[in-house]
PDB file of C-alpha atoms and ligand atoms in Angstrom:
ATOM      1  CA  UNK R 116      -2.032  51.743 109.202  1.00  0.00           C
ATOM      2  CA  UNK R 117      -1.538  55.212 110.843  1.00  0.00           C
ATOM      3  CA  UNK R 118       0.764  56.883 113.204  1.00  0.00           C
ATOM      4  CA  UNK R 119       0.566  59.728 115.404  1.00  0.00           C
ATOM      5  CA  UNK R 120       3.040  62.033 116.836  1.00  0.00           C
ATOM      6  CA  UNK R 121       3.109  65.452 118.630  1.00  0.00           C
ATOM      7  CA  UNK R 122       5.851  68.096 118.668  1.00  0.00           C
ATOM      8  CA  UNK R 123       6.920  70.475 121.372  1.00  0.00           C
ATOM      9  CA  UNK R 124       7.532  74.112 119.823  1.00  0.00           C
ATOM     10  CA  UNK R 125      10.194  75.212 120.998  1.00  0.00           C
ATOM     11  CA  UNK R 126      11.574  72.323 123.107  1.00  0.00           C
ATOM     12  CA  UNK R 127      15.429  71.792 120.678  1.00  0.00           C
ATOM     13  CA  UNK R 128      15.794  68.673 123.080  1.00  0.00           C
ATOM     14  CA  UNK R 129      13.206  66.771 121.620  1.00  0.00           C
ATOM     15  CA  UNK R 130      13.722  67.415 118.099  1.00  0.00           C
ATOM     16  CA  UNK R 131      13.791  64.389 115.895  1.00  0.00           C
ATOM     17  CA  UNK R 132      12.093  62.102 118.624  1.00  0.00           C
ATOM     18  CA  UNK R 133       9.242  61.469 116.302  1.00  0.00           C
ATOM     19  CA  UNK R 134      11.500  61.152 112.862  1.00  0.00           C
ATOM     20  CA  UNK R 135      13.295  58.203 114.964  1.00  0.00           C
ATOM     21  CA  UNK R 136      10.320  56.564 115.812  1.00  0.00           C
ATOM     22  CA  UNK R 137       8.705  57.286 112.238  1.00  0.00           C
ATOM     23  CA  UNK R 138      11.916  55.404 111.032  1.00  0.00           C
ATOM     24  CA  UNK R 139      11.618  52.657 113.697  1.00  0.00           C
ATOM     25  CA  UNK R 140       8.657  51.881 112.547  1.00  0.00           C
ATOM     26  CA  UNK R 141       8.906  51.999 108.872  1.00  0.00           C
ATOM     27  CA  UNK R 142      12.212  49.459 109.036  1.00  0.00           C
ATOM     28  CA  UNK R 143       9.699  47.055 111.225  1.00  0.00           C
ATOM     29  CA  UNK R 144       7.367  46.893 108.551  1.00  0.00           C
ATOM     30  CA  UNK R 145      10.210  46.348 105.847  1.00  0.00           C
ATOM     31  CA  UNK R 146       9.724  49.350 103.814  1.00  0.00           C
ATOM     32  CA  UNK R 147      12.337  50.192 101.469  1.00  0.00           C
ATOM     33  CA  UNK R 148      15.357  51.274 102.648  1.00  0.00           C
ATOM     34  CA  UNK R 149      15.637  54.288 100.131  1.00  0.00           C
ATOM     35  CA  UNK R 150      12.240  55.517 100.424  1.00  0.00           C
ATOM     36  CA  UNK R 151      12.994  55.296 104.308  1.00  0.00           C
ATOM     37  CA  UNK R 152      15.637  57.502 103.803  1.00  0.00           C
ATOM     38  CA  UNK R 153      14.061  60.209 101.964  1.00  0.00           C
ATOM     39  CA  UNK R 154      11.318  60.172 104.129  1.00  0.00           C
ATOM     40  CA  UNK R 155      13.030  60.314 107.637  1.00  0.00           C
ATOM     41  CA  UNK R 156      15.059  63.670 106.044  1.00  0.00           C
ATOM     42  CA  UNK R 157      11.900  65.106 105.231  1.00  0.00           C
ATOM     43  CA  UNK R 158      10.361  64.377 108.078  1.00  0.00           C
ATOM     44  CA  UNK R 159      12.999  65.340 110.551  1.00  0.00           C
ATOM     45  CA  UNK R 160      12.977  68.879 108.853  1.00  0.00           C
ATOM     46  CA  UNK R 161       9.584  69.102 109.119  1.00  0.00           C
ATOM     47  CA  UNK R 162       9.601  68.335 112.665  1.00  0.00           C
ATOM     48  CA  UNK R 163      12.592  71.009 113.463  1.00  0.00           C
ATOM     49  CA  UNK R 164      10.227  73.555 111.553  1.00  0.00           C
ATOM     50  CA  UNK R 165       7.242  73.239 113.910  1.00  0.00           C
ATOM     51  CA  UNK R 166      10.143  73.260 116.976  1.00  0.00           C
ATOM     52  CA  UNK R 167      11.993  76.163 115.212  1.00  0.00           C
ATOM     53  CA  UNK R 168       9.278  78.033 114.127  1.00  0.00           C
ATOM     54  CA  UNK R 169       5.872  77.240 115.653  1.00  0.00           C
ATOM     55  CA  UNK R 170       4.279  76.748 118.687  1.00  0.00           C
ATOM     56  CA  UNK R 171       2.745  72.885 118.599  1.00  0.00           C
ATOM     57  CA  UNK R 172       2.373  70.230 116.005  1.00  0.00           C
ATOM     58  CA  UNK R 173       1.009  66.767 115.280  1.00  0.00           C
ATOM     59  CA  UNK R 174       2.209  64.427 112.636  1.00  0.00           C
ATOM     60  CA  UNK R 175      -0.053  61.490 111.131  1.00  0.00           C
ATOM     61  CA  UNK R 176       1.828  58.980 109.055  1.00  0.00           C
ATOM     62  CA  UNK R 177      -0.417  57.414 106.890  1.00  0.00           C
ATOM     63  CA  UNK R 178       0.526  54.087 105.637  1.00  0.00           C
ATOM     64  CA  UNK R 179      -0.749  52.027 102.311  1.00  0.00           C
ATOM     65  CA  UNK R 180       0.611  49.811  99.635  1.00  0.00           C
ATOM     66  CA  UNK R 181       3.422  51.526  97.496  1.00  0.00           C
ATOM     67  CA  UNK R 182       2.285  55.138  99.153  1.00  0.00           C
ATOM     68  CA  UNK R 183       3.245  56.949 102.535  1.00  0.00           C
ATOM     69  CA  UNK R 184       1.565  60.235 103.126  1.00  0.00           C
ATOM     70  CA  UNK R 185       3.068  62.406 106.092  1.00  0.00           C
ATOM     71  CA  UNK R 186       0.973  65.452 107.607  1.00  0.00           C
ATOM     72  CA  UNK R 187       2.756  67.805 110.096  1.00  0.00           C
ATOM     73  CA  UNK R 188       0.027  70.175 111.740  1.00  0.00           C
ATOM     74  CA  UNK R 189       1.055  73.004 113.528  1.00  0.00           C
ATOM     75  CA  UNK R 190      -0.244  75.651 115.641  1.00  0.00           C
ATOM     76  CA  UNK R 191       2.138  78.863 115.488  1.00  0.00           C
ATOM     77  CA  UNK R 192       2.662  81.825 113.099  1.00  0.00           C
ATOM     78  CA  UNK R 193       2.123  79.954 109.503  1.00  0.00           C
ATOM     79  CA  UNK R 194       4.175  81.328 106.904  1.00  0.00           C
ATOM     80  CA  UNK R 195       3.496  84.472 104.629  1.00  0.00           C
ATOM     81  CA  UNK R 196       4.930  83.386 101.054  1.00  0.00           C
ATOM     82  CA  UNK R 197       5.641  80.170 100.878  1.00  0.00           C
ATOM     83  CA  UNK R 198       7.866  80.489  97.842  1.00  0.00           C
ATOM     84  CA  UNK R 199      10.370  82.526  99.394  1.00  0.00           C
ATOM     85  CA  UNK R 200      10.143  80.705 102.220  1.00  0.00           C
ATOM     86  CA  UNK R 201      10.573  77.686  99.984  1.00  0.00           C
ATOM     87  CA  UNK R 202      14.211  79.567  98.468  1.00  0.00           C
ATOM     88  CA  UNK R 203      16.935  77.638  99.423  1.00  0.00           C
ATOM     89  CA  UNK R 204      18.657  80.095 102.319  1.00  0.00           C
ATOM     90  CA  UNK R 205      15.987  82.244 103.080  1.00  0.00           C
ATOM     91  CA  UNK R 206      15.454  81.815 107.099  1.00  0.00           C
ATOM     92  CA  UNK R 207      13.699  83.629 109.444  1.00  0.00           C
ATOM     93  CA  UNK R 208      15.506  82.236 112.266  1.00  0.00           C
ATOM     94  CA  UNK R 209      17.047  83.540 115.532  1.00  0.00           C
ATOM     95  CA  UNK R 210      20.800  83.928 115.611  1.00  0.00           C
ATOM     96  CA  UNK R 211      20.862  81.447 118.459  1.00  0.00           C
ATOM     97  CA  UNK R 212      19.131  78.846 116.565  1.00  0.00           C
ATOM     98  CA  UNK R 213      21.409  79.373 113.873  1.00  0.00           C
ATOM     99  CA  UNK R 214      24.739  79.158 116.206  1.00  0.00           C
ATOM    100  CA  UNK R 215      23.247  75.536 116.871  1.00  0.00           C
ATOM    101  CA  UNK R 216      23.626  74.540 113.451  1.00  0.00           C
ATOM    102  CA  UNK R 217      19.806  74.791 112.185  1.00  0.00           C
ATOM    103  CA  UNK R 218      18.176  77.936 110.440  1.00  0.00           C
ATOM    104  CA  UNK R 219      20.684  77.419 107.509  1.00  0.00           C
ATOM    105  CA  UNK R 220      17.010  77.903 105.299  1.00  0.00           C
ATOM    106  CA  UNK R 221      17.405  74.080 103.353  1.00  0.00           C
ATOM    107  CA  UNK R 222      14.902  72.370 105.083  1.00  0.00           C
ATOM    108  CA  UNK R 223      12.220  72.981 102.952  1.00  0.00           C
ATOM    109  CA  UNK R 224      14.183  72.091 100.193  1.00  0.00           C
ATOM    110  CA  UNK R 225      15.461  68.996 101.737  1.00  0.00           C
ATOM    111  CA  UNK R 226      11.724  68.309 102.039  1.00  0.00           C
ATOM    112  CA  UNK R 227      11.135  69.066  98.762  1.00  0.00           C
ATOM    113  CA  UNK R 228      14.034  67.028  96.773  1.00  0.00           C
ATOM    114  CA  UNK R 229      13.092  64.152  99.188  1.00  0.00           C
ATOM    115  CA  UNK R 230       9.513  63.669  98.692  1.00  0.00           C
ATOM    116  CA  UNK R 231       7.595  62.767  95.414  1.00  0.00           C
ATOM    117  CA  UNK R 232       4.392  65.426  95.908  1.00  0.00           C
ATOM    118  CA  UNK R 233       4.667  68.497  98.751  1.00  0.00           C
ATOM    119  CA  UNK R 234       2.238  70.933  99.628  1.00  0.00           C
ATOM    120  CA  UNK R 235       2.149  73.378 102.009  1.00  0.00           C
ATOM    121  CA  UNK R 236      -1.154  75.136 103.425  1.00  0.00           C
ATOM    122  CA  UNK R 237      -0.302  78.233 105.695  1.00  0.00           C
ATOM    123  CA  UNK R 238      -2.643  80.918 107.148  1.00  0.00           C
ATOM    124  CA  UNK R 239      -1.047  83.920 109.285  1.00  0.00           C
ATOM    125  CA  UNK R 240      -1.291  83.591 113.008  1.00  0.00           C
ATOM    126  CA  UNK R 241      -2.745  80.297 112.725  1.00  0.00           C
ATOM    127  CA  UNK R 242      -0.820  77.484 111.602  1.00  0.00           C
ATOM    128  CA  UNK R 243       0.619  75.960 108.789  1.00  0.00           C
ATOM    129  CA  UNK R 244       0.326  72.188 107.525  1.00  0.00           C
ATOM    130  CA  UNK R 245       2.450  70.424 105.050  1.00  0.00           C
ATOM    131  CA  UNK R 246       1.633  66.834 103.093  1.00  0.00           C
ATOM    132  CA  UNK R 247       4.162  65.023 101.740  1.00  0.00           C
ATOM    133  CA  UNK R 248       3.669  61.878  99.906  1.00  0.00           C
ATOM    134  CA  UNK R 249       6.673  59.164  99.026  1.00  0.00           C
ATOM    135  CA  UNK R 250       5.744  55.590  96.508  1.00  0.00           C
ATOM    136  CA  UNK R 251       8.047  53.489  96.765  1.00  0.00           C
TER     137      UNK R 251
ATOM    138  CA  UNK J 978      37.916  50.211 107.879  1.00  0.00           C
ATOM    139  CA  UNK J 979      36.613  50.505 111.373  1.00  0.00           C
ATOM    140  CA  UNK J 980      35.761  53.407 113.870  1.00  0.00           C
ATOM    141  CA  UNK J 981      38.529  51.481 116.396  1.00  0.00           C
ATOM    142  CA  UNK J 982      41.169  51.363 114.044  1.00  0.00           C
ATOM    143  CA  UNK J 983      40.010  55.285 112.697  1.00  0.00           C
ATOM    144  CA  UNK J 984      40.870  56.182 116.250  1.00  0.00           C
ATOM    145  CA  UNK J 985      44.191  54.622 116.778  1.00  0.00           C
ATOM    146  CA  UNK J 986      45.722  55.993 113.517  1.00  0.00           C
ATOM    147  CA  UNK J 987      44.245  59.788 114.049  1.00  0.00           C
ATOM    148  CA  UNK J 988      44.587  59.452 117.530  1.00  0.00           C
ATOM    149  CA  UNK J 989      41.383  60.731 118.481  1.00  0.00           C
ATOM    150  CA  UNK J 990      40.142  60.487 122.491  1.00  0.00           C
ATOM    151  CA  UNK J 991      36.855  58.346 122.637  1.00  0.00           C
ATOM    152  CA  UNK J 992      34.087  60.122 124.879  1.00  0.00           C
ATOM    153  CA  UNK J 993      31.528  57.867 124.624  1.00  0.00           C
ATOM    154  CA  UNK J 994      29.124  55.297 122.253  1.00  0.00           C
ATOM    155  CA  UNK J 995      31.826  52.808 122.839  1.00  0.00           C
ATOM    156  CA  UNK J 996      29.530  49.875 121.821  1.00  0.00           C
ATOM    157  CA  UNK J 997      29.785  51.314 118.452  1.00  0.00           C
ATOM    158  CA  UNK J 998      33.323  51.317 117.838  1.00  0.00           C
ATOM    159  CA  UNK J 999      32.876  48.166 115.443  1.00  0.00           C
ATOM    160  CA  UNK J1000      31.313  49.758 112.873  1.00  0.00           C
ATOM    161  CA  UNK J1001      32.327  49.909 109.309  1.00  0.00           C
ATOM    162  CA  UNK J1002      33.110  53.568 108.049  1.00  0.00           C
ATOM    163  CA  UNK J1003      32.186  54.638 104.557  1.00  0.00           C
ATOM    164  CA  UNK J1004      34.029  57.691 104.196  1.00  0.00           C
ATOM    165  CA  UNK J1005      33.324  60.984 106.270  1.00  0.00           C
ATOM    166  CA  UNK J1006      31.046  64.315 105.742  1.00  0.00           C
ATOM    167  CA  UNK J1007      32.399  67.474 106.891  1.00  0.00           C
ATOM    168  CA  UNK J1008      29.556  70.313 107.767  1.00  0.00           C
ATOM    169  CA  UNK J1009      27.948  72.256 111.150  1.00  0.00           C
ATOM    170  CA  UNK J1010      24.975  72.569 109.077  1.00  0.00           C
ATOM    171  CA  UNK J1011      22.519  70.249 110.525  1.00  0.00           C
ATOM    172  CA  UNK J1012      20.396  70.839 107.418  1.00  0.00           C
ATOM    173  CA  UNK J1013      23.288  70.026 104.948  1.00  0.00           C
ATOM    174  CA  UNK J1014      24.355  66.543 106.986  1.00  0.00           C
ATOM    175  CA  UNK J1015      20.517  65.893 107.109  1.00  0.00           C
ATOM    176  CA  UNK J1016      20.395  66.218 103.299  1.00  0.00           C
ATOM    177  CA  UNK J1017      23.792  65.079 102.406  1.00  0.00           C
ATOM    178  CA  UNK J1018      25.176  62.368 104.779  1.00  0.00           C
ATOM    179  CA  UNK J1019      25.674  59.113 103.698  1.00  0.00           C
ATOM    180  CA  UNK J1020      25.169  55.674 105.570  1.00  0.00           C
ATOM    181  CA  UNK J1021      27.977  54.823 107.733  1.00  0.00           C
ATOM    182  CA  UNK J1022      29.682  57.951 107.135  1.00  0.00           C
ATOM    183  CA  UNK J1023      32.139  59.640 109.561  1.00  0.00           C
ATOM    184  CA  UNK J1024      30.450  63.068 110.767  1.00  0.00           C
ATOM    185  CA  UNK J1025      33.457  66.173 111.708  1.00  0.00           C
ATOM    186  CA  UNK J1026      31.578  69.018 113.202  1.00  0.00           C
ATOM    187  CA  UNK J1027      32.395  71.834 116.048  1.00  0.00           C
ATOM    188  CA  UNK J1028      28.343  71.462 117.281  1.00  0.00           C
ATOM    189  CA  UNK J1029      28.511  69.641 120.916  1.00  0.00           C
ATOM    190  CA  UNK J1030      24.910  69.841 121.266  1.00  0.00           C
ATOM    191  CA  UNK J1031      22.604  66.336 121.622  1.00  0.00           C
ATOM    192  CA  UNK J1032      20.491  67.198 118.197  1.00  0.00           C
ATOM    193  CA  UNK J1033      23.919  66.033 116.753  1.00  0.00           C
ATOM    194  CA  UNK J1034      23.297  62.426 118.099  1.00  0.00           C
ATOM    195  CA  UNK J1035      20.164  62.454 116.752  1.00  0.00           C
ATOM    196  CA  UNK J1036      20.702  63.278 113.184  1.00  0.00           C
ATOM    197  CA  UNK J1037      24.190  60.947 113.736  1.00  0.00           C
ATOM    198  CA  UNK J1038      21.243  58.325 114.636  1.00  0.00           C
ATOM    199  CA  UNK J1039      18.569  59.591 111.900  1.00  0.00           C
ATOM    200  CA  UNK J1040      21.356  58.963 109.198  1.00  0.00           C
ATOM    201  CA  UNK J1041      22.808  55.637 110.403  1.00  0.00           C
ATOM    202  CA  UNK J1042      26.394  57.894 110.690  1.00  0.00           C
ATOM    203  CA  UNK J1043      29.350  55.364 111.848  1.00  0.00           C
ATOM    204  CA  UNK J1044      30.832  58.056 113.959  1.00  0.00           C
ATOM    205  CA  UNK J1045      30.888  61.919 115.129  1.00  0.00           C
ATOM    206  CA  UNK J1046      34.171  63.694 115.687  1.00  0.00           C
ATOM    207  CA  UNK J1047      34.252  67.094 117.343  1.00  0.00           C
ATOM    208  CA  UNK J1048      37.115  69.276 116.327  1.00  0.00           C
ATOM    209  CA  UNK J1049      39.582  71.715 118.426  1.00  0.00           C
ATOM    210  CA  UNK J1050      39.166  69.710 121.764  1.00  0.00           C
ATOM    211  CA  UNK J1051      35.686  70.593 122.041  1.00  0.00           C
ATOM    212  CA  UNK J1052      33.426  69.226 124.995  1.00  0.00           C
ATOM    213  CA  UNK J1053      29.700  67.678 124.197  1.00  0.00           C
ATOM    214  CA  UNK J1054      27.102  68.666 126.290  1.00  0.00           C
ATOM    215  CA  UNK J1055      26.025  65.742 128.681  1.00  0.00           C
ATOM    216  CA  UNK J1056      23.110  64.988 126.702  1.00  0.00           C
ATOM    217  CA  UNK J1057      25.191  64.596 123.744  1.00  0.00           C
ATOM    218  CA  UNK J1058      27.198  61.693 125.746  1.00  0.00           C
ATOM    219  CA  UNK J1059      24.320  60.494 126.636  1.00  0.00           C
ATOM    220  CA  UNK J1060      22.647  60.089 123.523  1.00  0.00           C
ATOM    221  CA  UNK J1061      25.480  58.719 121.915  1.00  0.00           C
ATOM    222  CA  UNK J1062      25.829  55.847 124.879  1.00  0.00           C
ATOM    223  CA  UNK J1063      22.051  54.994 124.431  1.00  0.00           C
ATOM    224  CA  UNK J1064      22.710  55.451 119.972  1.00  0.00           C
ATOM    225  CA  UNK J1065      25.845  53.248 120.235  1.00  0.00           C
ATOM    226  CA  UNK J1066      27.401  55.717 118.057  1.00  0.00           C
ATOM    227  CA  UNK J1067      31.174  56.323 118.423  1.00  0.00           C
ATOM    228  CA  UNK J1068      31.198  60.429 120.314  1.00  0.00           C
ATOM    229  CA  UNK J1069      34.939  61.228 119.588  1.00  0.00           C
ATOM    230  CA  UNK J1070      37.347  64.232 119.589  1.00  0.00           C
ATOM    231  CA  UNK J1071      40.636  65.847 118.604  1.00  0.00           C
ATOM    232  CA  UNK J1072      42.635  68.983 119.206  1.00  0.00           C
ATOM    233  CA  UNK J1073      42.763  69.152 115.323  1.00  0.00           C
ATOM    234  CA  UNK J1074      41.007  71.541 113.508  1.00  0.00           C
ATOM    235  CA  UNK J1075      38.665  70.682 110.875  1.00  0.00           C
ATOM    236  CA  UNK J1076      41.249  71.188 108.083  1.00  0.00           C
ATOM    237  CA  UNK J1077      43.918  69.098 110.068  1.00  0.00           C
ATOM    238  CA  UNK J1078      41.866  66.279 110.172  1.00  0.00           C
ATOM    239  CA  UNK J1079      40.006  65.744 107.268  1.00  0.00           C
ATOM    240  CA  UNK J1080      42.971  66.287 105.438  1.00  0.00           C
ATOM    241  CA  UNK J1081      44.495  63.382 107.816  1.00  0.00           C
ATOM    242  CA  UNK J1082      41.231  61.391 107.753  1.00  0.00           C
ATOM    243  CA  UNK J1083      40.886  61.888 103.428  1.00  0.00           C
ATOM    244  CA  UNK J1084      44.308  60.782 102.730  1.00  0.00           C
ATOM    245  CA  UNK J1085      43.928  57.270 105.482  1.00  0.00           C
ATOM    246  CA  UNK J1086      40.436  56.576 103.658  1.00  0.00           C
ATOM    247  CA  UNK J1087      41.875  56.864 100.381  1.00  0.00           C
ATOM    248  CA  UNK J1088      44.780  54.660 100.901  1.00  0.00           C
ATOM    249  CA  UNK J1089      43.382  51.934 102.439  1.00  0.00           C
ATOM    250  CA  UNK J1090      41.120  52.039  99.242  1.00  0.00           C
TER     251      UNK J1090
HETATM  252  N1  LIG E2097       6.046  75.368 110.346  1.00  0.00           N
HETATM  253  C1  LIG E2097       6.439  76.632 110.098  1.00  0.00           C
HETATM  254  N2  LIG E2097       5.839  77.676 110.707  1.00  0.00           N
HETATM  255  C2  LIG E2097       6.205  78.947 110.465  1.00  0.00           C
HETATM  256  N3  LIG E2097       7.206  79.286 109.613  1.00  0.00           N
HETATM  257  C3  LIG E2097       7.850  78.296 108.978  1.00  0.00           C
HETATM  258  C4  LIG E2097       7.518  76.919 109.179  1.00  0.00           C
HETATM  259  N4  LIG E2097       8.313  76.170 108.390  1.00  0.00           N
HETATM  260  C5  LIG E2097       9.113  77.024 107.737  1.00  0.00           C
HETATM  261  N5  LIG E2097       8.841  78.317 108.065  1.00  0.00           N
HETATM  262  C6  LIG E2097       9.474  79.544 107.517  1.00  0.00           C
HETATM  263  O1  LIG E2097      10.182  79.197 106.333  1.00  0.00           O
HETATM  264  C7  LIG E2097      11.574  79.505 106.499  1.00  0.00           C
HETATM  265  C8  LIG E2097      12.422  78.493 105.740  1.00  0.00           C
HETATM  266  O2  LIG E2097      12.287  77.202 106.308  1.00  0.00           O
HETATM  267  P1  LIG E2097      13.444  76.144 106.110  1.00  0.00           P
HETATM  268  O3  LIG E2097      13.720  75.994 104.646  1.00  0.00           O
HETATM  269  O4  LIG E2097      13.095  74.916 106.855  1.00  0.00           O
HETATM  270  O5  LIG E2097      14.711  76.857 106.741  1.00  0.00           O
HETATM  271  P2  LIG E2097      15.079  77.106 108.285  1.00  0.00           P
HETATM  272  O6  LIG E2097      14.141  76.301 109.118  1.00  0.00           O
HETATM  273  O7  LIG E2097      16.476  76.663 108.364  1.00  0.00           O
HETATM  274  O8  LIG E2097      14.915  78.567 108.524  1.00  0.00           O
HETATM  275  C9  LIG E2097      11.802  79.539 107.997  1.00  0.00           C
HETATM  276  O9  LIG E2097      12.908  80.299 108.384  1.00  0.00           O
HETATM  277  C10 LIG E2097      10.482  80.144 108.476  1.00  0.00           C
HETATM  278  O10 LIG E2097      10.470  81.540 108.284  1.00  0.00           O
HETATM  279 MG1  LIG E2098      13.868  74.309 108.740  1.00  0.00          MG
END
């Protein structure tokens, strides 16, 4: 079973609309409730990236037995190293996104810790795609 | 305990989510780091924060959080209310400041352990 999403860049109002249906989802099927967890934390910083930092994005939620596998695709500025960007408190983000509470630079390590593989593909000026896979 | 009788003892001011004020509180997470609350928040936790904006509600939502209490008297945004009505999580408030009332709020939780 798959699910598809897209994400406004930009658009803070929206942010975590598709993490809450993700989860919505995921408890209707009876997944387990700790591998729900991890994945709606990963997912909702995932989704705050590509509305933080990008211009547009898609999620697919792939679903099979004992294995979720979450894309987020995004069209915006892609990242230039990935493991600084992956350093817990590194953030390129505005001061005004900061004053909201986000940009504090742990999302991508809240992705990481919560996920069982991650991998992020990024090309300058393009886009940048991560895949996260959770068993459970 | 429960968010209702939370709000009697610290005297807090409900705003909205009043459909939630049943709920069964855990223990509480104090942070304005959305990142941090995403990562760190527990189930049925109480949330103290001085953020009034709605992406609050939604992580308060995203985390299954009993409860958010702003600090210093601050006001929520209208989407914030909002989202906490449609959430049916408890939006509350005090003139405390963070230190006032977790320090309240640590030593109620811990005796009526
Ligand atoms: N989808 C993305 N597109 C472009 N840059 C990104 C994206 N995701 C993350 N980044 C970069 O990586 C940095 C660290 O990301 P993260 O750990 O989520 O922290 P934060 O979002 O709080 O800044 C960001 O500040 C940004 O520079
Ligand atoms: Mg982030």
């Amino acid at each position: 079973m798959n699910l598809e999403f897209n994400i406004e860049g930009g658009n803070f109002s929206r942010a975590g609309h598709a993490s809450s249906e993700v989860k919505k989802m995921l408890k209707q099927l009876g997944i387990d409730a700790r591998c729900i967890k991890s994945i709606v934390i990963a997912l909702y910083e995932g989704e705050v990236n590509v509305v933080a930092h990008a211009y547009e994005g898609r999620i697919l939620v792939k679903m099979e037995p004992h294995k979720i596998t979450t894309e987020i695709m995004d069209k915006g500025p892609g990242i230039a190293d990935i493991e600084l960007a992956m350093q817990e408190g590194y953030s390129t983000a505005s001061k005004a996104v900061r004053e909201m509470g986000f940009g504090a630079g742990m999302g991508l390590a809240n992705m990481k810790k919560n996920t069982d593989e991650l991998t992020i593909e990024s090309t300058v000026g393009e886009g940048t795609t991560v895949k996260m896979v959770n068993y459970f | 305990m429960k968010v209702s009788e939370l709000i009697e003892k610290l005297n807090l001011q409900v705003i909205s989510g009043e459909k939630g004020l049943d709920r069964e509180i855990s223990g509480a997470y104090v942070s304005d780091l959305l990142s941090d609350v995403m990562g760190n928040a527990r189930e049925n936790q109480i949330w103290i924060t001085l953020q009034v904006h709605q992406n609050v509600m939604a992580i308060a939502s995203l985390k299954d959080l009993a409860a958010v209490i702003l600090v210093k008297g601050l006001q929520p945004h209208k989407s914030t209310i909002q989202h906490s009505n449609e959430e049916q999580i408890p939006l509350l408030s005090t003139t405390d400041s963070t230190f006032e009332l977790s320090g309240k709020l640590y030593a109620l939780l811990n005796d009526s352990q």
